[in-house]
């Protein structure tokens, strides 16, 4: 565990000193070529000095030094448990401090979700992801709504695999609206699996990572894992199943109701989607948008809304998402101003 040695006011400002304690913790925190230190120094008016296992934070602004010291304190504690600190965790910690004033990163490293086929541990990378996993475990139906790269699909697959391995369910059903084909798959070559497979590729990728491609295909052949376009779900009742509806923003309100009423005994459903990427024909409302007003607050159902701070892909993806959000906000403001002007004239 880390310990703070010195907190003092200096002639040039403020200085916090830490002893990282465990051998190697300081180097694990600093990252390759001190990348993590440079990231913090770019964001805050501080200077971080690493000498041996001692880390000193210096700066003219007391609040900035305290925020950085708190972040480093958490990172050193995490590093002392054997975890290497990546730049992504540093960025996320700073983003959360900017957004909410504080962040608890240690909780993320204490929660092991599963192991990949190669033995790599899978953990929630953000507090939003942690809340999403908690909601899946505690509810029958969970809606994961958020931008691309927030782990909505991957984490749902992770929990599905966990439940399958533990015997809590007997099969996994993967569902996706084939909106690009207008849900009319008959003209496409191949059997049903071959027709819908291109639309389920993101789900396949997650299963390949968690089960290995060979094991996944064995489960497909034995119907332990089933793939189906949304249109083919009508009239079915799914018992003892973990059902994942991906790209749910491309469902109609009628399709969403139809899907949700397929749930049988001992089953759980996770619905994922991004309301900024609706591919439905113009003027057609998204079932994922409508269902929020209908089911919000219903017992056994939870809505988890992930944000751009929860994006865990390349840093540029987070910037792209944020840029589009700003653009859409400007467009809404223009429309509201235009509507207001028209109303005044009339």
Tab-separated table of C-alpha atoms in Angstrom:
chain	number	residue	atom	x	y	z
A	1	UNK	CA	0.000	0.000	0.000
A	2	UNK	CA	1.262	3.462	-0.813
A	3	UNK	CA	2.028	6.037	1.843
A	4	UNK	CA	2.254	9.809	1.619
A	5	UNK	CA	5.523	10.980	3.275
A	6	UNK	CA	5.527	14.757	2.941
A	7	UNK	CA	2.982	17.456	2.220
A	8	UNK	CA	4.487	20.901	2.304
A	9	UNK	CA	4.150	24.422	1.021
A	10	UNK	CA	7.270	25.582	-0.787
A	11	UNK	CA	8.455	29.052	-1.864
A	12	UNK	CA	7.426	28.238	-5.448
A	13	UNK	CA	4.087	26.671	-4.637
A	14	UNK	CA	3.241	23.204	-3.254
A	15	UNK	CA	4.963	19.844	-3.116
A	16	UNK	CA	3.579	16.358	-2.348
A	17	UNK	CA	5.987	13.456	-1.865
A	18	UNK	CA	5.154	9.739	-2.091
A	19	UNK	CA	7.116	6.600	-1.386
A	20	UNK	CA	5.760	3.987	-3.804
A	21	UNK	CA	6.543	1.239	-1.278
A	22	UNK	CA	6.563	-1.978	-3.328
A	23	UNK	CA	9.650	-2.501	-5.481
A	24	UNK	CA	8.910	-1.555	-9.058
A	25	UNK	CA	5.666	0.298	-8.360
A	26	UNK	CA	7.135	3.628	-9.390
A	27	UNK	CA	8.292	2.311	-12.756
A	28	UNK	CA	4.943	0.570	-13.334
A	29	UNK	CA	3.170	3.832	-12.688
A	30	UNK	CA	5.398	5.965	-14.915
A	31	UNK	CA	4.931	3.738	-17.973
A	32	UNK	CA	7.177	3.251	-20.974
A	33	UNK	CA	9.513	6.237	-21.421
A	34	UNK	CA	7.616	8.006	-18.604
A	35	UNK	CA	4.549	8.199	-20.865
A	36	UNK	CA	2.077	8.383	-17.973
A	37	UNK	CA	3.984	11.191	-16.287
A	38	UNK	CA	4.035	13.214	-19.509
A	39	UNK	CA	0.274	12.740	-19.936
A	40	UNK	CA	-0.422	14.165	-16.470
A	41	UNK	CA	1.981	17.063	-16.920
A	42	UNK	CA	0.282	17.967	-20.216
A	43	UNK	CA	-3.119	18.146	-18.516
A	44	UNK	CA	-2.221	19.858	-15.200
A	45	UNK	CA	0.195	22.665	-14.221
A	46	UNK	CA	2.458	20.307	-12.262
A	47	UNK	CA	5.870	18.737	-12.500
A	48	UNK	CA	6.328	15.103	-11.492
A	49	UNK	CA	9.776	13.890	-10.481
A	50	UNK	CA	10.506	10.175	-10.081
A	51	UNK	CA	13.702	9.354	-8.207
A	52	UNK	CA	14.100	5.691	-7.370
A	53	UNK	CA	10.857	4.753	-5.635
A	54	UNK	CA	10.047	8.318	-4.562
A	55	UNK	CA	7.613	10.449	-6.558
A	56	UNK	CA	7.322	14.189	-6.019
A	57	UNK	CA	4.496	16.331	-7.366
A	58	UNK	CA	5.265	20.047	-7.592
A	59	UNK	CA	3.212	22.974	-8.813
A	60	UNK	CA	2.014	26.509	-8.141
A	61	UNK	CA	-1.662	25.542	-7.765
A	62	UNK	CA	-2.642	23.685	-4.598
A	63	UNK	CA	-5.825	22.164	-6.071
A	64	UNK	CA	-3.991	20.811	-9.110
A	65	UNK	CA	-1.245	19.293	-6.961
A	66	UNK	CA	-3.825	17.684	-4.674
A	67	UNK	CA	-5.821	16.213	-7.590
A	68	UNK	CA	-2.719	14.798	-9.232
A	69	UNK	CA	-1.466	13.443	-5.911
A	70	UNK	CA	-4.769	11.673	-5.314
A	71	UNK	CA	-4.604	10.129	-8.796
A	72	UNK	CA	-1.006	9.006	-8.265
A	73	UNK	CA	-1.882	7.610	-4.843
A	74	UNK	CA	-4.479	5.339	-6.435
A	75	UNK	CA	-2.202	4.348	-9.300
A	76	UNK	CA	0.643	3.420	-6.971
A	77	UNK	CA	-1.696	1.299	-4.879
A	78	UNK	CA	-2.828	-0.495	-8.052
A	79	UNK	CA	0.764	-0.943	-9.230
A	80	UNK	CA	1.804	-2.380	-5.859
A	81	UNK	CA	-0.635	-5.252	-6.496
A	82	UNK	CA	1.242	-6.192	-9.651
A	83	UNK	CA	-0.773	-4.305	-12.261
A	84	UNK	CA	0.949	-2.282	-14.962
A	85	UNK	CA	-0.628	1.142	-15.433
A	86	UNK	CA	-1.479	1.977	-19.039
A	87	UNK	CA	-1.898	5.413	-20.566
A	88	UNK	CA	-5.607	4.668	-21.109
A	89	UNK	CA	-6.168	4.340	-17.344
A	90	UNK	CA	-4.368	7.632	-16.724
A	91	UNK	CA	-6.484	9.418	-19.334
A	92	UNK	CA	-9.671	7.926	-17.942
A	93	UNK	CA	-8.757	8.964	-14.391
A	94	UNK	CA	-8.087	12.543	-15.489
A	95	UNK	CA	-11.290	12.681	-17.545
A	96	UNK	CA	-13.360	11.479	-14.587
A	97	UNK	CA	-11.743	14.015	-12.257
A	98	UNK	CA	-12.593	16.756	-14.760
A	99	UNK	CA	-16.163	15.487	-15.104
A	100	UNK	CA	-17.043	14.551	-11.512
A	101	UNK	CA	-14.274	15.970	-9.342
A	102	UNK	CA	-12.988	12.562	-8.178
A	103	UNK	CA	-12.508	8.958	-9.299
A	104	UNK	CA	-12.139	5.546	-7.648
A	105	UNK	CA	-9.889	3.496	-9.934
A	106	UNK	CA	-8.905	0.773	-7.465
A	107	UNK	CA	-12.402	-0.721	-7.576
A	108	UNK	CA	-11.944	-1.492	-11.290
A	109	UNK	CA	-8.890	-3.660	-10.667
A	110	UNK	CA	-10.606	-5.626	-7.911
A	111	UNK	CA	-13.341	-6.899	-10.254
A	112	UNK	CA	-12.226	-9.788	-12.492
A	113	UNK	CA	-14.977	-10.564	-14.999
A	114	UNK	CA	-13.506	-13.515	-16.893
A	115	UNK	CA	-10.418	-14.819	-18.673
A	116	UNK	CA	-9.914	-14.808	-22.430
A	117	UNK	CA	-9.080	-17.989	-24.338
A	118	UNK	CA	-5.411	-16.949	-24.067
A	119	UNK	CA	-5.581	-16.498	-20.304
A	120	UNK	CA	-5.749	-12.701	-20.260
A	121	UNK	CA	-7.907	-11.231	-17.461
A	122	UNK	CA	-10.913	-9.142	-18.469
A	123	UNK	CA	-11.864	-6.323	-16.104
A	124	UNK	CA	-14.171	-3.321	-16.422
A	125	UNK	CA	-12.062	-0.420	-17.616
A	126	UNK	CA	-14.384	2.360	-16.477
A	127	UNK	CA	-16.864	2.930	-13.668
A	128	UNK	CA	-19.608	3.036	-16.284
A	129	UNK	CA	-18.644	-0.439	-17.477
A	130	UNK	CA	-18.605	-1.655	-13.874
A	131	UNK	CA	-22.144	-0.344	-13.361
A	132	UNK	CA	-23.183	-2.058	-16.610
A	133	UNK	CA	-21.865	-5.452	-15.451
A	134	UNK	CA	-23.525	-5.008	-12.049
A	135	UNK	CA	-26.843	-4.237	-13.731
A	136	UNK	CA	-26.597	-7.347	-15.950
A	137	UNK	CA	-25.989	-9.536	-12.903
A	138	UNK	CA	-28.862	-8.052	-10.894
A	139	UNK	CA	-31.607	-7.656	-13.529
A	140	UNK	CA	-33.504	-9.767	-16.039
A	141	UNK	CA	-33.328	-7.201	-18.843
A	142	UNK	CA	-30.620	-4.569	-19.248
A	143	UNK	CA	-30.313	-1.890	-21.895
A	144	UNK	CA	-26.742	-0.789	-22.579
A	145	UNK	CA	-26.930	2.508	-24.465
A	146	UNK	CA	-23.858	4.444	-25.506
A	147	UNK	CA	-21.390	5.369	-28.239
A	148	UNK	CA	-19.119	3.016	-30.137
A	149	UNK	CA	-16.162	1.640	-28.197
A	150	UNK	CA	-17.745	1.589	-24.736
A	151	UNK	CA	-17.682	-2.228	-24.500
A	152	UNK	CA	-21.464	-2.719	-24.592
A	153	UNK	CA	-21.333	-5.844	-26.750
A	154	UNK	CA	-18.068	-7.335	-25.463
A	155	UNK	CA	-19.087	-7.157	-21.801
A	156	UNK	CA	-22.509	-8.654	-22.549
A	157	UNK	CA	-20.789	-11.569	-24.296
A	158	UNK	CA	-18.403	-11.904	-21.336
A	159	UNK	CA	-21.297	-12.284	-18.897
A	160	UNK	CA	-23.088	-14.682	-21.243
A	161	UNK	CA	-20.012	-16.914	-21.403
A	162	UNK	CA	-19.671	-16.791	-17.603
A	163	UNK	CA	-23.259	-17.932	-17.127
A	164	UNK	CA	-22.910	-20.666	-19.744
A	165	UNK	CA	-19.754	-22.042	-18.111
A	166	UNK	CA	-21.356	-21.979	-14.644
A	167	UNK	CA	-24.458	-23.816	-15.876
A	168	UNK	CA	-26.796	-20.929	-15.032
A	169	UNK	CA	-28.082	-21.003	-18.632
A	170	UNK	CA	-28.111	-23.694	-21.315
A	171	UNK	CA	-27.620	-21.570	-24.405
A	172	UNK	CA	-26.779	-18.142	-25.767
A	173	UNK	CA	-28.903	-16.519	-28.476
A	174	UNK	CA	-27.416	-13.720	-30.575
A	175	UNK	CA	-29.892	-11.441	-32.303
A	176	UNK	CA	-29.394	-8.472	-34.580
A	177	UNK	CA	-31.680	-6.534	-36.920
A	178	UNK	CA	-30.449	-6.984	-40.502
A	179	UNK	CA	-31.518	-3.482	-41.410
A	180	UNK	CA	-29.053	-3.217	-44.296
A	181	UNK	CA	-30.948	-6.045	-45.991
A	182	UNK	CA	-34.307	-4.637	-45.007
A	183	UNK	CA	-34.869	-7.767	-42.846
A	184	UNK	CA	-35.598	-9.569	-46.154
A	185	UNK	CA	-32.841	-12.150	-46.167
A	186	UNK	CA	-34.405	-14.610	-48.577
A	187	UNK	CA	-32.582	-13.305	-51.637
A	188	UNK	CA	-29.156	-13.720	-50.005
A	189	UNK	CA	-27.206	-16.938	-50.762
A	190	UNK	CA	-26.689	-19.701	-48.177
A	191	UNK	CA	-28.606	-21.035	-45.201
A	192	UNK	CA	-29.943	-18.862	-42.368
A	193	UNK	CA	-26.648	-18.897	-40.466
A	194	UNK	CA	-24.707	-17.836	-43.571
A	195	UNK	CA	-27.242	-15.121	-44.386
A	196	UNK	CA	-27.116	-13.445	-40.982
A	197	UNK	CA	-23.448	-14.081	-40.143
A	198	UNK	CA	-22.116	-10.809	-41.658
A	199	UNK	CA	-24.437	-8.784	-39.420
A	200	UNK	CA	-23.264	-10.628	-36.283
A	201	UNK	CA	-19.537	-10.356	-36.940
A	202	UNK	CA	-18.886	-7.977	-33.982
A	203	UNK	CA	-20.467	-10.557	-31.654
A	204	UNK	CA	-18.426	-13.334	-33.264
A	205	UNK	CA	-15.217	-11.390	-32.649
A	206	UNK	CA	-15.992	-11.158	-28.936
A	207	UNK	CA	-16.706	-14.906	-28.706
A	208	UNK	CA	-13.515	-15.731	-30.621
A	209	UNK	CA	-11.558	-13.762	-28.020
A	210	UNK	CA	-13.280	-15.357	-25.021
A	211	UNK	CA	-13.796	-18.941	-26.209
A	212	UNK	CA	-11.435	-19.377	-29.195
A	213	UNK	CA	-12.832	-19.722	-32.737
A	214	UNK	CA	-12.754	-23.529	-32.604
A	215	UNK	CA	-14.755	-23.808	-29.382
A	216	UNK	CA	-17.205	-21.172	-30.559
A	217	UNK	CA	-17.896	-23.060	-33.791
A	218	UNK	CA	-18.445	-26.296	-31.826
A	219	UNK	CA	-21.056	-24.497	-29.725
A	220	UNK	CA	-22.681	-23.179	-32.910
A	221	UNK	CA	-22.825	-26.681	-34.403
A	222	UNK	CA	-24.403	-28.065	-31.211
A	223	UNK	CA	-26.861	-25.134	-31.052
A	224	UNK	CA	-25.499	-24.110	-27.646
A	225	UNK	CA	-24.908	-20.735	-29.273
A	226	UNK	CA	-27.595	-19.703	-31.761
A	227	UNK	CA	-27.571	-16.794	-34.188
A	228	UNK	CA	-30.782	-15.327	-35.543
A	229	UNK	CA	-31.998	-12.205	-37.320
A	230	UNK	CA	-34.557	-10.294	-35.302
A	231	UNK	CA	-37.332	-11.005	-37.800
A	232	UNK	CA	-37.019	-14.754	-37.100
A	233	UNK	CA	-37.690	-14.355	-33.363
A	234	UNK	CA	-41.441	-13.914	-33.690
A	235	UNK	CA	-43.494	-16.651	-32.022
A	236	UNK	CA	-40.615	-18.087	-29.978
A	237	UNK	CA	-40.188	-18.424	-26.207
A	238	UNK	CA	-36.597	-18.696	-24.990
A	239	UNK	CA	-36.066	-20.484	-21.664
A	240	UNK	CA	-32.766	-20.826	-19.757
A	241	UNK	CA	-31.081	-18.537	-22.275
A	242	UNK	CA	-28.886	-15.461	-22.358
A	243	UNK	CA	-30.168	-13.358	-25.245
A	244	UNK	CA	-28.175	-10.474	-26.697
A	245	UNK	CA	-29.875	-8.013	-29.046
A	246	UNK	CA	-27.130	-5.977	-30.682
A	247	UNK	CA	-27.526	-2.743	-32.696
A	248	UNK	CA	-30.966	-2.276	-31.134
A	249	UNK	CA	-31.163	1.328	-32.321
A	250	UNK	CA	-32.165	-0.190	-35.680
A	251	UNK	CA	-35.302	-1.850	-34.342
A	252	UNK	CA	-38.796	-0.447	-34.725
A	253	UNK	CA	-40.958	-0.013	-31.597
A	254	UNK	CA	-42.965	-3.049	-32.705
A	255	UNK	CA	-39.854	-5.185	-33.120
A	256	UNK	CA	-38.554	-4.133	-29.705
A	257	UNK	CA	-41.820	-5.171	-28.048
A	258	UNK	CA	-41.752	-8.469	-29.941
A	259	UNK	CA	-38.176	-9.176	-28.816
A	260	UNK	CA	-38.767	-8.362	-25.153
A	261	UNK	CA	-41.771	-10.671	-24.989
A	262	UNK	CA	-39.680	-13.668	-26.146
A	263	UNK	CA	-38.101	-13.964	-22.673
A	264	UNK	CA	-38.896	-17.280	-20.954
A	265	UNK	CA	-38.164	-18.802	-17.545
A	266	UNK	CA	-34.554	-18.639	-16.340
A	267	UNK	CA	-33.555	-16.268	-19.136
A	268	UNK	CA	-31.769	-12.931	-19.237
A	269	UNK	CA	-31.637	-10.360	-22.038
A	270	UNK	CA	-29.144	-7.608	-22.787
A	271	UNK	CA	-30.062	-5.006	-25.383
A	272	UNK	CA	-27.255	-2.837	-26.758
A	273	UNK	CA	-27.330	0.143	-29.066
A	274	UNK	CA	-26.110	3.605	-29.978
A	275	UNK	CA	-28.849	6.164	-30.570
A	276	UNK	CA	-26.463	8.360	-32.575
A	277	UNK	CA	-26.110	5.671	-35.259
A	278	UNK	CA	-29.685	4.881	-36.312
A	279	UNK	CA	-29.886	3.426	-39.837
A	280	UNK	CA	-33.670	3.254	-40.069
A	281	UNK	CA	-35.499	5.013	-42.929
A	282	UNK	CA	-36.063	8.708	-42.373
A	283	UNK	CA	-39.071	9.402	-40.172
A	284	UNK	CA	-39.122	5.930	-38.593
A	285	UNK	CA	-38.667	6.004	-34.815
A	286	UNK	CA	-36.128	3.743	-33.133
A	287	UNK	CA	-37.523	1.126	-30.789
A	288	UNK	CA	-34.545	1.706	-28.505
A	289	UNK	CA	-35.481	5.369	-28.177
A	290	UNK	CA	-39.170	4.696	-27.521
A	291	UNK	CA	-38.625	1.877	-25.013
A	292	UNK	CA	-36.862	4.183	-22.555
A	293	UNK	CA	-40.072	6.107	-21.834
A	294	UNK	CA	-42.107	2.912	-21.610
A	295	UNK	CA	-39.939	0.723	-19.354
A	296	UNK	CA	-37.898	3.170	-17.258
A	297	UNK	CA	-38.455	2.260	-13.603
A	298	UNK	CA	-39.961	-1.197	-14.236
A	299	UNK	CA	-38.695	-3.741	-11.686
A	300	UNK	CA	-36.146	-6.189	-13.111
A	301	UNK	CA	-35.246	-3.843	-15.972
A	302	UNK	CA	-32.374	-1.369	-15.926
A	303	UNK	CA	-30.985	1.199	-18.353
A	304	UNK	CA	-27.251	1.896	-18.303
A	305	UNK	CA	-26.149	4.905	-20.309
A	306	UNK	CA	-22.466	4.902	-21.162
A	307	UNK	CA	-20.718	8.106	-22.213
A	308	UNK	CA	-17.734	9.127	-24.301
A	309	UNK	CA	-15.604	8.928	-21.136
A	310	UNK	CA	-16.336	5.169	-21.187
A	311	UNK	CA	-14.833	4.696	-24.664
A	312	UNK	CA	-12.012	2.178	-24.316
A	313	UNK	CA	-10.753	2.016	-27.885
A	314	UNK	CA	-7.977	4.144	-29.345
A	315	UNK	CA	-7.917	7.641	-27.830
A	316	UNK	CA	-8.887	9.110	-31.200
A	317	UNK	CA	-12.243	7.268	-31.008
A	318	UNK	CA	-13.098	9.178	-27.833
A	319	UNK	CA	-12.187	12.428	-29.568
A	320	UNK	CA	-14.318	11.530	-32.596
A	321	UNK	CA	-17.320	10.714	-30.386
A	322	UNK	CA	-16.922	13.979	-28.464
A	323	UNK	CA	-16.570	15.983	-31.697
A	324	UNK	CA	-19.760	14.480	-33.120
A	325	UNK	CA	-21.613	15.192	-29.872
A	326	UNK	CA	-20.553	18.841	-30.060
A	327	UNK	CA	-21.601	19.020	-33.724
A	328	UNK	CA	-25.013	17.487	-33.012
A	329	UNK	CA	-25.538	19.879	-30.109
A	330	UNK	CA	-24.769	22.840	-32.397
A	331	UNK	CA	-27.221	21.481	-34.993
A	332	UNK	CA	-29.960	21.147	-32.363
A	333	UNK	CA	-29.356	24.699	-31.187
A	334	UNK	CA	-29.606	25.977	-34.764
A	335	UNK	CA	-32.866	24.094	-35.304
A	336	UNK	CA	-34.330	25.404	-32.044
A	337	UNK	CA	-33.293	28.953	-32.941
A	338	UNK	CA	-34.791	28.576	-36.410
A	339	UNK	CA	-38.027	27.156	-34.980
A	340	UNK	CA	-38.210	29.974	-32.457
A	341	UNK	CA	-37.720	32.613	-35.142
A	342	UNK	CA	-40.455	31.112	-37.295
A	343	UNK	CA	-42.843	31.030	-34.356
A	344	UNK	CA	-42.260	34.724	-33.613
A	345	UNK	CA	-42.896	35.753	-37.241
A	346	UNK	CA	-46.113	33.820	-37.438
